[in-house]
Amino acid sequence: MSYSLGVDTKITLLAAGLIFLLALVLGVWKYRQIMAAADHRAHPYVDIAHRAALLYSFATLLLAVFVELSAWPTWINLTAAGVVVFFFVGAILSYIAHGARRDTVNQFENPAPGAGLFMTLLIAGEIGGFSVLLAGFVAGQF
């Protein structure tokens, strides 16, 4: 039996794989901090970056399933998934930055300028992007 995945699905799967690879690398960083620290703990944002990358990699894998089963055209699926993945990666990168700088244990305590706007866009992008894919799945499968 042979089955060919759509290019939108292939790209989304590649994103899932790259995010998972990032999670593995972040795990090494976390381990090194754990071993070097007197209390054997990594900085909270190193821990958060590692865990978020693991979770987002599997969430992106789930997106790929909805992309593949969606009735929408490739460009719509790829755009919707791309928006969600963009914000997943943006969140991970912000956690990495805080972990590298060791500047806070709560990024919302003294938020950077534009943080509120970014969070609003993140919420709209992630929920909106996935809603498009879910609607495409419903349209194509029911």
mmCIF file of N, CA and C in Angstrom:
data_model
loop_
_atom_site.group_PDB
_atom_site.id
_atom_site.type_symbol
_atom_site.label_atom_id
_atom_site.label_comp_id
_atom_site.label_asym_id
_atom_site.label_seq_id
_atom_site.Cartn_x
_atom_site.Cartn_y
_atom_site.Cartn_z
ATOM 1 N N MET A 1 0.848 -1.175 0.000
ATOM 2 C CA MET A 1 0.000 0.000 0.000
ATOM 3 C C MET A 1 0.892 1.236 0.000
ATOM 4 N N SER A 2 0.546 2.176 -0.832
ATOM 5 C CA SER A 2 1.335 3.402 -0.910
ATOM 6 C C SER A 2 0.417 4.607 -0.771
ATOM 7 N N TYR A 3 0.921 5.607 -0.092
ATOM 8 C CA TYR A 3 0.134 6.815 0.136
ATOM 9 C C TYR A 3 1.076 7.998 0.059
ATOM 10 N N SER A 4 0.683 8.988 -0.700
ATOM 11 C CA SER A 4 1.521 10.174 -0.853
ATOM 12 C C SER A 4 0.950 11.326 -0.027
ATOM 13 N N LEU A 5 1.779 11.877 0.824
ATOM 14 C CA LEU A 5 1.356 13.013 1.643
ATOM 15 C C LEU A 5 1.389 14.292 0.822
ATOM 16 N N GLY A 6 0.505 15.211 1.143
ATOM 17 C CA GLY A 6 0.518 16.519 0.505
ATOM 18 C C GLY A 6 1.718 17.323 0.965
ATOM 19 N N VAL A 7 2.140 18.266 0.136
ATOM 20 C CA VAL A 7 3.300 19.091 0.482
ATOM 21 C C VAL A 7 3.055 19.873 1.771
ATOM 22 N N ASP A 8 1.807 20.282 2.007
ATOM 23 C CA ASP A 8 1.488 21.000 3.241
ATOM 24 C C ASP A 8 1.710 20.113 4.467
ATOM 25 N N THR A 9 1.345 18.847 4.338
ATOM 26 C CA THR A 9 1.564 17.902 5.434
ATOM 27 C C THR A 9 3.051 17.634 5.628
ATOM 28 N N LYS A 10 3.773 17.461 4.528
ATOM 29 C CA LYS A 10 5.215 17.200 4.619
ATOM 30 C C LYS A 10 5.940 18.346 5.316
ATOM 31 N N ILE A 11 5.580 19.570 4.974
ATOM 32 C CA ILE A 11 6.224 20.736 5.591
ATOM 33 C C ILE A 11 5.884 20.814 7.080
ATOM 34 N N THR A 12 4.630 20.527 7.422
ATOM 35 C CA THR A 12 4.225 20.554 8.827
ATOM 36 C C THR A 12 4.931 19.449 9.614
ATOM 37 N N LEU A 13 5.077 18.276 9.011
ATOM 38 C CA LEU A 13 5.817 17.191 9.666
ATOM 39 C C LEU A 13 7.289 17.550 9.843
ATOM 40 N N LEU A 14 7.862 18.210 8.843
ATOM 41 C CA LEU A 14 9.249 18.662 8.969
ATOM 42 C C LEU A 14 9.385 19.634 10.136
ATOM 43 N N ALA A 15 8.427 20.547 10.264
ATOM 44 C CA ALA A 15 8.446 21.491 11.388
ATOM 45 C C ALA A 15 8.379 20.740 12.712
ATOM 46 N N ALA A 16 7.516 19.721 12.793
ATOM 47 C CA ALA A 16 7.416 18.926 14.024
ATOM 48 C C ALA A 16 8.750 18.267 14.347
ATOM 49 N N GLY A 17 9.399 17.717 13.329
ATOM 50 C CA GLY A 17 10.689 17.072 13.536
ATOM 51 C C GLY A 17 11.767 18.039 13.978
ATOM 52 N N LEU A 18 11.783 19.223 13.380
ATOM 53 C CA LEU A 18 12.788 20.222 13.752
ATOM 54 C C LEU A 18 12.565 20.744 15.169
ATOM 55 N N ILE A 19 11.308 20.921 15.548
ATOM 56 C CA ILE A 19 11.013 21.361 16.917
ATOM 57 C C ILE A 19 11.404 20.265 17.911
ATOM 58 N N PHE A 20 11.155 19.004 17.546
ATOM 59 C CA PHE A 20 11.554 17.906 18.426
ATOM 60 C C PHE A 20 13.073 17.847 18.565
ATOM 61 N N LEU A 21 13.788 18.048 17.461
ATOM 62 C CA LEU A 21 15.252 18.083 17.519
ATOM 63 C C LEU A 21 15.725 19.216 18.431
ATOM 64 N N LEU A 22 15.078 20.383 18.314
ATOM 65 C CA LEU A 22 15.399 21.494 19.207
ATOM 66 C C LEU A 22 15.164 21.092 20.661
ATOM 67 N N ALA A 23 14.070 20.371 20.931
ATOM 68 C CA ALA A 23 13.780 19.917 22.298
ATOM 69 C C ALA A 23 14.890 19.019 22.825
ATOM 70 N N LEU A 24 15.406 18.155 21.974
ATOM 71 C CA LEU A 24 16.489 17.268 22.399
ATOM 72 C C LEU A 24 17.752 18.056 22.732
ATOM 73 N N VAL A 25 18.071 19.041 21.903
ATOM 74 C CA VAL A 25 19.241 19.892 22.165
ATOM 75 C C VAL A 25 19.033 20.691 23.453
ATOM 76 N N LEU A 26 17.829 21.216 23.638
ATOM 77 C CA LEU A 26 17.528 21.948 24.872
ATOM 78 C C LEU A 26 17.634 21.035 26.092
ATOM 79 N N GLY A 27 17.321 19.760 25.923
ATOM 80 C CA GLY A 27 17.482 18.800 27.009
ATOM 81 C C GLY A 27 18.934 18.664 27.445
ATOM 82 N N VAL A 28 19.853 18.751 26.494
ATOM 83 C CA VAL A 28 21.280 18.709 26.828
ATOM 84 C C VAL A 28 21.660 19.950 27.633
ATOM 85 N N TRP A 29 21.178 21.114 27.186
ATOM 86 C CA TRP A 29 21.440 22.373 27.902
ATOM 87 C C TRP A 29 20.901 22.283 29.331
ATOM 88 N N LYS A 30 19.682 21.784 29.443
ATOM 89 C CA LYS A 30 19.064 21.641 30.763
ATOM 90 C C LYS A 30 19.891 20.697 31.645
ATOM 91 N N TYR A 31 20.300 19.574 31.097
ATOM 92 C CA TYR A 31 21.098 18.605 31.852
ATOM 93 C C TYR A 31 22.409 19.225 32.324
ATOM 94 N N ARG A 32 23.074 19.959 31.449
ATOM 95 C CA ARG A 32 24.346 20.590 31.822
ATOM 96 C C ARG A 32 24.146 21.582 32.972
ATOM 97 N N GLN A 33 23.044 22.340 32.916
ATOM 98 C CA GLN A 33 22.769 23.275 34.018
ATOM 99 C C GLN A 33 22.452 22.528 35.312
ATOM 100 N N ILE A 34 21.711 21.449 35.213
ATOM 101 C CA ILE A 34 21.379 20.653 36.399
ATOM 102 C C ILE A 34 22.650 20.119 37.049
ATOM 103 N N MET A 35 23.556 19.634 36.235
ATOM 104 C CA MET A 35 24.790 19.055 36.770
ATOM 105 C C MET A 35 25.735 20.119 37.328
ATOM 106 N N ALA A 36 25.667 21.339 36.814
ATOM 107 C CA ALA A 36 26.580 22.400 37.255
ATOM 108 C C ALA A 36 26.053 23.183 38.456
ATOM 109 N N ALA A 37 24.757 23.158 38.688
ATOM 110 C CA ALA A 37 24.161 23.975 39.748
ATOM 111 C C ALA A 37 24.291 23.296 41.112
ATOM 112 N N ALA A 38 24.506 24.106 42.131
ATOM 113 C CA ALA A 38 24.624 23.583 43.497
ATOM 114 C C ALA A 38 23.342 22.876 43.938
ATOM 115 N N ASP A 39 22.194 23.409 43.513
ATOM 116 C CA ASP A 39 20.914 22.796 43.883
ATOM 117 C C ASP A 39 20.423 21.790 42.840
ATOM 118 N N HIS A 40 21.243 21.539 41.833
ATOM 119 C CA HIS A 40 20.931 20.582 40.760
ATOM 120 C C HIS A 40 19.613 20.896 40.063
ATOM 121 N N ARG A 41 19.442 22.184 39.777
ATOM 122 C CA ARG A 41 18.270 22.635 39.024
ATOM 123 C C ARG A 41 18.730 23.538 37.895
ATOM 124 N N ALA A 42 18.072 23.391 36.771
ATOM 125 C CA ALA A 42 18.318 24.302 35.660
ATOM 126 C C ALA A 42 17.542 25.589 35.914
ATOM 127 N N HIS A 43 17.938 26.655 35.240
ATOM 128 C CA HIS A 43 17.168 27.894 35.326
ATOM 129 C C HIS A 43 15.733 27.584 34.899
ATOM 130 N N PRO A 44 14.732 28.186 35.559
ATOM 131 C CA PRO A 44 13.342 27.873 35.220
ATOM 132 C C PRO A 44 13.011 28.017 33.731
ATOM 133 N N TYR A 45 13.582 29.024 33.061
ATOM 134 C CA TYR A 45 13.243 29.199 31.651
ATOM 135 C C TYR A 45 13.982 28.231 30.734
ATOM 136 N N VAL A 46 15.075 27.656 31.185
ATOM 137 C CA VAL A 46 15.703 26.563 30.431
ATOM 138 C C VAL A 46 14.794 25.340 30.518
ATOM 139 N N ASP A 47 14.288 25.075 31.711
ATOM 140 C CA ASP A 47 13.348 23.977 31.916
ATOM 141 C C ASP A 47 12.079 24.191 31.094
ATOM 142 N N ILE A 48 11.544 25.401 31.129
ATOM 143 C CA ILE A 48 10.322 25.712 30.382
ATOM 144 C C ILE A 48 10.558 25.574 28.883
ATOM 145 N N ALA A 49 11.690 26.062 28.388
ATOM 146 C CA ALA A 49 11.995 25.958 26.955
ATOM 147 C C ALA A 49 12.044 24.497 26.527
ATOM 148 N N HIS A 50 12.693 23.663 27.324
ATOM 149 C CA HIS A 50 12.802 22.239 27.010
ATOM 150 C C HIS A 50 11.427 21.579 26.974
ATOM 151 N N ARG A 51 10.652 21.806 28.013
ATOM 152 C CA ARG A 51 9.321 21.192 28.082
ATOM 153 C C ARG A 51 8.397 21.719 26.987
ATOM 154 N N ALA A 52 8.439 23.024 26.749
ATOM 155 C CA ALA A 52 7.587 23.611 25.712
ATOM 156 C C ALA A 52 7.933 23.045 24.340
ATOM 157 N N ALA A 53 9.219 22.911 24.050
ATOM 158 C CA ALA A 53 9.620 22.368 22.749
ATOM 159 C C ALA A 53 9.134 20.926 22.592
ATOM 160 N N LEU A 54 9.234 20.139 23.654
ATOM 161 C CA LEU A 54 8.709 18.769 23.585
ATOM 162 C C LEU A 54 7.211 18.779 23.298
ATOM 163 N N LEU A 55 6.471 19.574 24.052
ATOM 164 C CA LEU A 55 5.016 19.622 23.876
ATOM 165 C C LEU A 55 4.625 20.184 22.515
ATOM 166 N N TYR A 56 5.281 21.258 22.101
ATOM 167 C CA TYR A 56 4.950 21.863 20.814
ATOM 168 C C TYR A 56 5.317 20.963 19.645
ATOM 169 N N SER A 57 6.340 20.125 19.796
ATOM 170 C CA SER A 57 6.675 19.209 18.700
ATOM 171 C C SER A 57 5.527 18.229 18.466
ATOM 172 N N PHE A 58 4.956 17.723 19.534
ATOM 173 C CA PHE A 58 3.842 16.798 19.379
ATOM 174 C C PHE A 58 2.557 17.516 18.980
ATOM 175 N N ALA A 59 2.383 18.737 19.435
ATOM 176 C CA ALA A 59 1.234 19.528 18.986
ATOM 177 C C ALA A 59 1.337 19.787 17.483
ATOM 178 N N THR A 60 2.547 20.019 16.992
ATOM 179 C CA THR A 60 2.748 20.241 15.560
ATOM 180 C C THR A 60 2.483 18.959 14.784
ATOM 181 N N LEU A 61 2.829 17.832 15.352
ATOM 182 C CA LEU A 61 2.500 16.548 14.736
ATOM 183 C C LEU A 61 0.985 16.392 14.613
ATOM 184 N N LEU A 62 0.258 16.805 15.630
ATOM 185 C CA LEU A 62 -1.202 16.777 15.582
ATOM 186 C C LEU A 62 -1.726 17.712 14.498
ATOM 187 N N LEU A 63 -1.117 18.893 14.374
ATOM 188 C CA LEU A 63 -1.506 19.806 13.299
ATOM 189 C C LEU A 63 -1.361 19.132 11.943
ATOM 190 N N ALA A 64 -0.279 18.372 11.761
ATOM 191 C CA ALA A 64 -0.035 17.705 10.478
ATOM 192 C C ALA A 64 -1.164 16.744 10.119
ATOM 193 N N VAL A 65 -1.721 16.070 11.105
ATOM 194 C CA VAL A 65 -2.845 15.165 10.849
ATOM 195 C C VAL A 65 -4.050 15.957 10.350
ATOM 196 N N PHE A 66 -4.343 17.070 10.997
ATOM 197 C CA PHE A 66 -5.473 17.893 10.567
ATOM 198 C C PHE A 66 -5.222 18.514 9.195
ATOM 199 N N VAL A 67 -3.979 18.882 8.913
ATOM 200 C CA VAL A 67 -3.623 19.405 7.591
ATOM 201 C C VAL A 67 -3.909 18.344 6.531
ATOM 202 N N GLU A 68 -3.457 17.133 6.775
ATOM 203 C CA GLU A 68 -3.612 16.049 5.792
ATOM 204 C C GLU A 68 -5.073 15.709 5.540
ATOM 205 N N LEU A 69 -5.900 15.788 6.562
ATOM 206 C CA LEU A 69 -7.304 15.385 6.431
ATOM 207 C C LEU A 69 -8.244 16.551 6.139
ATOM 208 N N SER A 70 -7.693 17.731 5.945
ATOM 209 C CA SER A 70 -8.495 18.926 5.683
ATOM 210 C C SER A 70 -8.986 18.966 4.235
ATOM 211 N N ALA A 71 -10.162 19.524 4.053
ATOM 212 C CA ALA A 71 -10.722 19.700 2.710
ATOM 213 C C ALA A 71 -10.239 20.985 2.049
ATOM 214 N N TRP A 72 -9.561 21.846 2.787
ATOM 215 C CA TRP A 72 -9.150 23.139 2.243
ATOM 216 C C TRP A 72 -7.967 22.979 1.289
ATOM 217 N N PRO A 73 -7.775 23.973 0.428
ATOM 218 C CA PRO A 73 -6.617 23.944 -0.478
ATOM 219 C C PRO A 73 -5.298 23.976 0.304
ATOM 220 N N THR A 74 -4.258 23.508 -0.349
ATOM 221 C CA THR A 74 -2.929 23.431 0.259
ATOM 222 C C THR A 74 -2.499 24.756 0.865
ATOM 223 N N TRP A 75 -2.704 25.855 0.144
ATOM 224 C CA TRP A 75 -2.210 27.149 0.629
ATOM 225 C C TRP A 75 -2.909 27.579 1.913
ATOM 226 N N ILE A 76 -4.179 27.234 2.047
ATOM 227 C CA ILE A 76 -4.901 27.582 3.282
ATOM 228 C C ILE A 76 -4.370 26.740 4.444
ATOM 229 N N ASN A 77 -4.237 25.440 4.215
ATOM 230 C CA ASN A 77 -3.726 24.560 5.270
ATOM 231 C C ASN A 77 -2.320 24.958 5.694
ATOM 232 N N LEU A 78 -1.472 25.244 4.712
ATOM 233 C CA LEU A 78 -0.087 25.596 5.022
ATOM 234 C C LEU A 78 -0.006 26.929 5.755
ATOM 235 N N THR A 79 -0.844 27.872 5.359
ATOM 236 C CA THR A 79 -0.868 29.166 6.042
ATOM 237 C C THR A 79 -1.356 29.007 7.483
ATOM 238 N N ALA A 80 -2.446 28.272 7.664
ATOM 239 C CA ALA A 80 -2.999 28.076 9.011
ATOM 240 C C ALA A 80 -1.998 27.362 9.916
ATOM 241 N N ALA A 81 -1.412 26.282 9.422
ATOM 242 C CA ALA A 81 -0.423 25.554 10.221
ATOM 243 C C ALA A 81 0.814 26.419 10.453
ATOM 244 N N GLY A 82 1.220 27.160 9.442
ATOM 245 C CA GLY A 82 2.403 28.015 9.559
ATOM 246 C C GLY A 82 2.251 29.083 10.620
ATOM 247 N N VAL A 83 1.064 29.658 10.718
ATOM 248 C CA VAL A 83 0.815 30.675 11.746
ATOM 249 C C VAL A 83 0.951 30.057 13.139
ATOM 250 N N VAL A 84 0.342 28.895 13.326
ATOM 251 C CA VAL A 84 0.415 28.235 14.632
ATOM 252 C C VAL A 84 1.868 27.887 14.971
ATOM 253 N N VAL A 85 2.575 27.288 14.019
ATOM 254 C CA VAL A 85 3.971 26.894 14.252
ATOM 255 C C VAL A 85 4.845 28.122 14.508
ATOM 256 N N PHE A 86 4.588 29.211 13.795
ATOM 257 C CA PHE A 86 5.338 30.455 14.012
ATOM 258 C C PHE A 86 5.252 30.886 15.475
ATOM 259 N N PHE A 87 4.052 30.848 16.036
ATOM 260 C CA PHE A 87 3.892 31.263 17.430
ATOM 261 C C PHE A 87 4.440 30.222 18.405
ATOM 262 N N PHE A 88 4.358 28.932 18.060
ATOM 263 C CA PHE A 88 5.003 27.911 18.890
ATOM 264 C C PHE A 88 6.498 28.204 18.996
ATOM 265 N N VAL A 89 7.124 28.404 17.846
ATOM 266 C CA VAL A 89 8.573 28.638 17.819
ATOM 267 C C VAL A 89 8.912 29.968 18.493
ATOM 268 N N GLY A 90 8.088 30.987 18.277
ATOM 269 C CA GLY A 90 8.316 32.276 18.934
ATOM 270 C C GLY A 90 8.310 32.156 20.446
ATOM 271 N N ALA A 91 7.380 31.372 20.974
ATOM 272 C CA ALA A 91 7.323 31.161 22.424
ATOM 273 C C ALA A 91 8.580 30.440 22.909
ATOM 274 N N ILE A 92 8.972 29.381 22.206
ATOM 275 C CA ILE A 92 10.175 28.639 22.602
ATOM 276 C C ILE A 92 11.392 29.556 22.594
ATOM 277 N N LEU A 93 11.524 30.365 21.539
ATOM 278 C CA LEU A 93 12.676 31.268 21.443
ATOM 279 C C LEU A 93 12.689 32.293 22.573
ATOM 280 N N SER A 94 11.514 32.760 22.983
ATOM 281 C CA SER A 94 11.489 33.715 24.104
ATOM 282 C C SER A 94 11.920 33.028 25.395
ATOM 283 N N TYR A 95 11.538 31.770 25.577
ATOM 284 C CA TYR A 95 11.964 31.030 26.765
ATOM 285 C C TYR A 95 13.473 30.795 26.738
ATOM 286 N N ILE A 96 14.005 30.466 25.560
ATOM 287 C CA ILE A 96 15.451 30.279 25.423
ATOM 288 C C ILE A 96 16.182 31.572 25.781
ATOM 289 N N ALA A 97 15.676 32.697 25.293
ATOM 290 C CA ALA A 97 16.317 33.990 25.574
ATOM 291 C C ALA A 97 16.340 34.272 27.072
ATOM 292 N N HIS A 98 15.224 34.049 27.747
ATOM 293 C CA HIS A 98 15.188 34.274 29.200
ATOM 294 C C HIS A 98 16.101 33.292 29.932
ATOM 295 N N GLY A 99 16.150 32.061 29.472
ATOM 296 C CA GLY A 99 17.036 31.081 30.094
ATOM 297 C C GLY A 99 18.501 31.423 29.904
ATOM 298 N N ALA A 100 18.849 31.926 28.727
ATOM 299 C CA ALA A 100 20.244 32.293 28.448
ATOM 300 C C ALA A 100 20.658 33.532 29.235
ATOM 301 N N ARG A 101 19.747 34.502 29.321
ATOM 302 C CA ARG A 101 20.059 35.742 30.052
ATOM 303 C C ARG A 101 19.912 35.576 31.558
ATOM 304 N N ARG A 102 19.129 34.596 31.986
ATOM 305 C CA ARG A 102 18.832 34.400 33.416
ATOM 306 C C ARG A 102 18.303 35.697 34.030
ATOM 307 N N ASP A 103 17.443 36.357 33.283
ATOM 308 C CA ASP A 103 16.984 37.685 33.690
ATOM 309 C C ASP A 103 15.677 37.689 34.472
ATOM 310 N N THR A 104 14.966 36.578 34.486
ATOM 311 C CA THR A 104 13.685 36.554 35.188
ATOM 312 C C THR A 104 13.258 35.113 35.425
ATOM 313 N N VAL A 105 12.360 34.941 36.367
ATOM 314 C CA VAL A 105 11.692 33.656 36.535
ATOM 315 C C VAL A 105 10.207 33.797 36.201
ATOM 316 N N ASN A 106 9.821 35.011 35.760
ATOM 317 C CA ASN A 106 8.440 35.271 35.346
ATOM 318 C C ASN A 106 8.457 36.369 34.285
ATOM 319 N N GLN A 107 8.315 35.983 33.027
ATOM 320 C CA GLN A 107 8.426 36.953 31.938
ATOM 321 C C GLN A 107 7.318 38.004 31.939
ATOM 322 N N PHE A 108 6.270 37.777 32.706
ATOM 323 C CA PHE A 108 5.180 38.753 32.757
ATOM 324 C C PHE A 108 5.287 39.688 33.961
ATOM 325 N N GLU A 109 6.282 39.462 34.804
ATOM 326 C CA GLU A 109 6.477 40.339 35.961
ATOM 327 C C GLU A 109 6.864 41.749 35.506
ATOM 328 N N ASN A 110 7.829 41.849 34.627
ATOM 329 C CA ASN A 110 8.244 43.114 34.010
ATOM 330 C C ASN A 110 8.295 42.894 32.501
ATOM 331 N N PRO A 111 7.137 42.853 31.860
ATOM 332 C CA PRO A 111 7.103 42.473 30.444
ATOM 333 C C PRO A 111 7.817 43.478 29.539
ATOM 334 N N ALA A 112 8.405 42.946 28.489
ATOM 335 C CA ALA A 112 9.061 43.780 27.482
ATOM 336 C C ALA A 112 7.997 44.588 26.744
ATOM 337 N N PRO A 113 8.377 45.737 26.194
ATOM 338 C CA PRO A 113 7.414 46.506 25.396
ATOM 339 C C PRO A 113 6.870 45.639 24.258
ATOM 340 N N GLY A 114 5.575 45.699 24.066
ATOM 341 C CA GLY A 114 4.950 44.925 23.001
ATOM 342 C C GLY A 114 4.550 43.518 23.397
ATOM 343 N N ALA A 115 4.836 43.120 24.640
ATOM 344 C CA ALA A 115 4.510 41.761 25.077
ATOM 345 C C ALA A 115 3.004 41.511 25.044
ATOM 346 N N GLY A 116 2.229 42.500 25.440
ATOM 347 C CA GLY A 116 0.770 42.346 25.418
ATOM 348 C C GLY A 116 0.250 42.155 24.005
ATOM 349 N N LEU A 117 0.783 42.923 23.068
ATOM 350 C CA LEU A 117 0.390 42.780 21.663
ATOM 351 C C LEU A 117 0.802 41.410 21.141
ATOM 352 N N PHE A 118 2.026 40.988 21.458
ATOM 353 C CA PHE A 118 2.488 39.669 21.014
ATOM 354 C C PHE A 118 1.576 38.578 21.557
ATOM 355 N N MET A 119 1.199 38.667 22.828
ATOM 356 C CA MET A 119 0.330 37.647 23.418
ATOM 357 C C MET A 119 -1.047 37.642 22.767
ATOM 358 N N THR A 120 -1.567 38.826 22.438
ATOM 359 C CA THR A 120 -2.856 38.899 21.748
ATOM 360 C C THR A 120 -2.764 38.237 20.380
ATOM 361 N N LEU A 121 -1.689 38.530 19.649
ATOM 362 C CA LEU A 121 -1.486 37.918 18.336
ATOM 363 C C LEU A 121 -1.279 36.412 18.455
ATOM 364 N N LEU A 122 -0.535 35.989 19.477
ATOM 365 C CA LEU A 122 -0.311 34.564 19.704
ATOM 366 C C LEU A 122 -1.635 33.842 19.943
ATOM 367 N N ILE A 123 -2.454 34.392 20.807
ATOM 368 C CA ILE A 123 -3.751 33.776 21.114
ATOM 369 C C ILE A 123 -4.603 33.689 19.855
ATOM 370 N N ALA A 124 -4.711 34.796 19.133
ATOM 371 C CA ALA A 124 -5.521 34.809 17.909
ATOM 372 C C ALA A 124 -4.934 33.872 16.853
ATOM 373 N N GLY A 125 -3.610 33.882 16.715
ATOM 374 C CA GLY A 125 -2.965 33.057 15.699
ATOM 375 C C GLY A 125 -3.083 31.573 15.975
ATOM 376 N N GLU A 126 -2.829 31.170 17.206
ATOM 377 C CA GLU A 126 -2.891 29.748 17.535
ATOM 378 C C GLU A 126 -4.326 29.226 17.486
ATOM 379 N N ILE A 127 -5.252 29.938 18.108
ATOM 380 C CA ILE A 127 -6.645 29.485 18.105
ATOM 381 C C ILE A 127 -7.235 29.603 16.702
ATOM 382 N N GLY A 128 -6.973 30.721 16.040
ATOM 383 C CA GLY A 128 -7.499 30.919 14.689
ATOM 384 C C GLY A 128 -6.937 29.921 13.699
ATOM 385 N N GLY A 129 -5.619 29.727 13.722
ATOM 386 C CA GLY A 129 -4.992 28.786 12.792
ATOM 387 C C GLY A 129 -5.503 27.374 12.983
ATOM 388 N N PHE A 130 -5.586 26.942 14.229
ATOM 389 C CA PHE A 130 -6.094 25.591 14.451
ATOM 390 C C PHE A 130 -7.573 25.490 14.103
ATOM 391 N N SER A 131 -8.345 26.535 14.360
ATOM 392 C CA SER A 131 -9.770 26.507 14.017
ATOM 393 C C SER A 131 -9.976 26.316 12.522
ATOM 394 N N VAL A 132 -9.129 26.953 11.720
ATOM 395 C CA VAL A 132 -9.199 26.775 10.263
ATOM 396 C C VAL A 132 -8.956 25.306 9.907
ATOM 397 N N LEU A 133 -7.936 24.707 10.514
ATOM 398 C CA LEU A 133 -7.632 23.302 10.223
ATOM 399 C C LEU A 133 -8.730 22.368 10.718
ATOM 400 N N LEU A 134 -9.274 22.645 11.884
ATOM 401 C CA LEU A 134 -10.362 21.823 12.410
ATOM 402 C C LEU A 134 -11.586 21.917 11.506
ATOM 403 N N ALA A 135 -11.905 23.125 11.057
ATOM 404 C CA ALA A 135 -13.037 23.298 10.139
ATOM 405 C C ALA A 135 -12.789 22.558 8.827
ATOM 406 N N GLY A 136 -11.550 22.584 8.342
ATOM 407 C CA GLY A 136 -11.212 21.851 7.125
ATOM 408 C C GLY A 136 -11.354 20.351 7.304
ATOM 409 N N PHE A 137 -10.987 19.861 8.477
ATOM 410 C CA PHE A 137 -11.164 18.441 8.791
ATOM 411 C C PHE A 137 -12.646 18.082 8.799
ATOM 412 N N VAL A 138 -13.447 18.885 9.480
ATOM 413 C CA VAL A 138 -14.891 18.625 9.550
ATOM 414 C C VAL A 138 -15.500 18.658 8.153
ATOM 415 N N ALA A 139 -15.131 19.664 7.358
ATOM 416 C CA ALA A 139 -15.666 19.779 5.994
ATOM 417 C C ALA A 139 -15.265 18.588 5.124
ATOM 418 N N GLY A 140 -14.085 18.062 5.347
ATOM 419 C CA GLY A 140 -13.605 16.975 4.506
ATOM 420 C C GLY A 140 -13.973 15.585 4.967
ATOM 421 N N GLN A 141 -14.291 15.430 6.233
ATOM 422 C CA GLN A 141 -14.489 14.086 6.770
ATOM 423 C C GLN A 141 -15.924 13.778 7.194
ATOM 424 N N PHE A 142 -16.783 14.800 7.254
ATOM 425 C CA PHE A 142 -18.164 14.547 7.695
ATOM 426 C C PHE A 142 -19.162 14.977 6.656
#
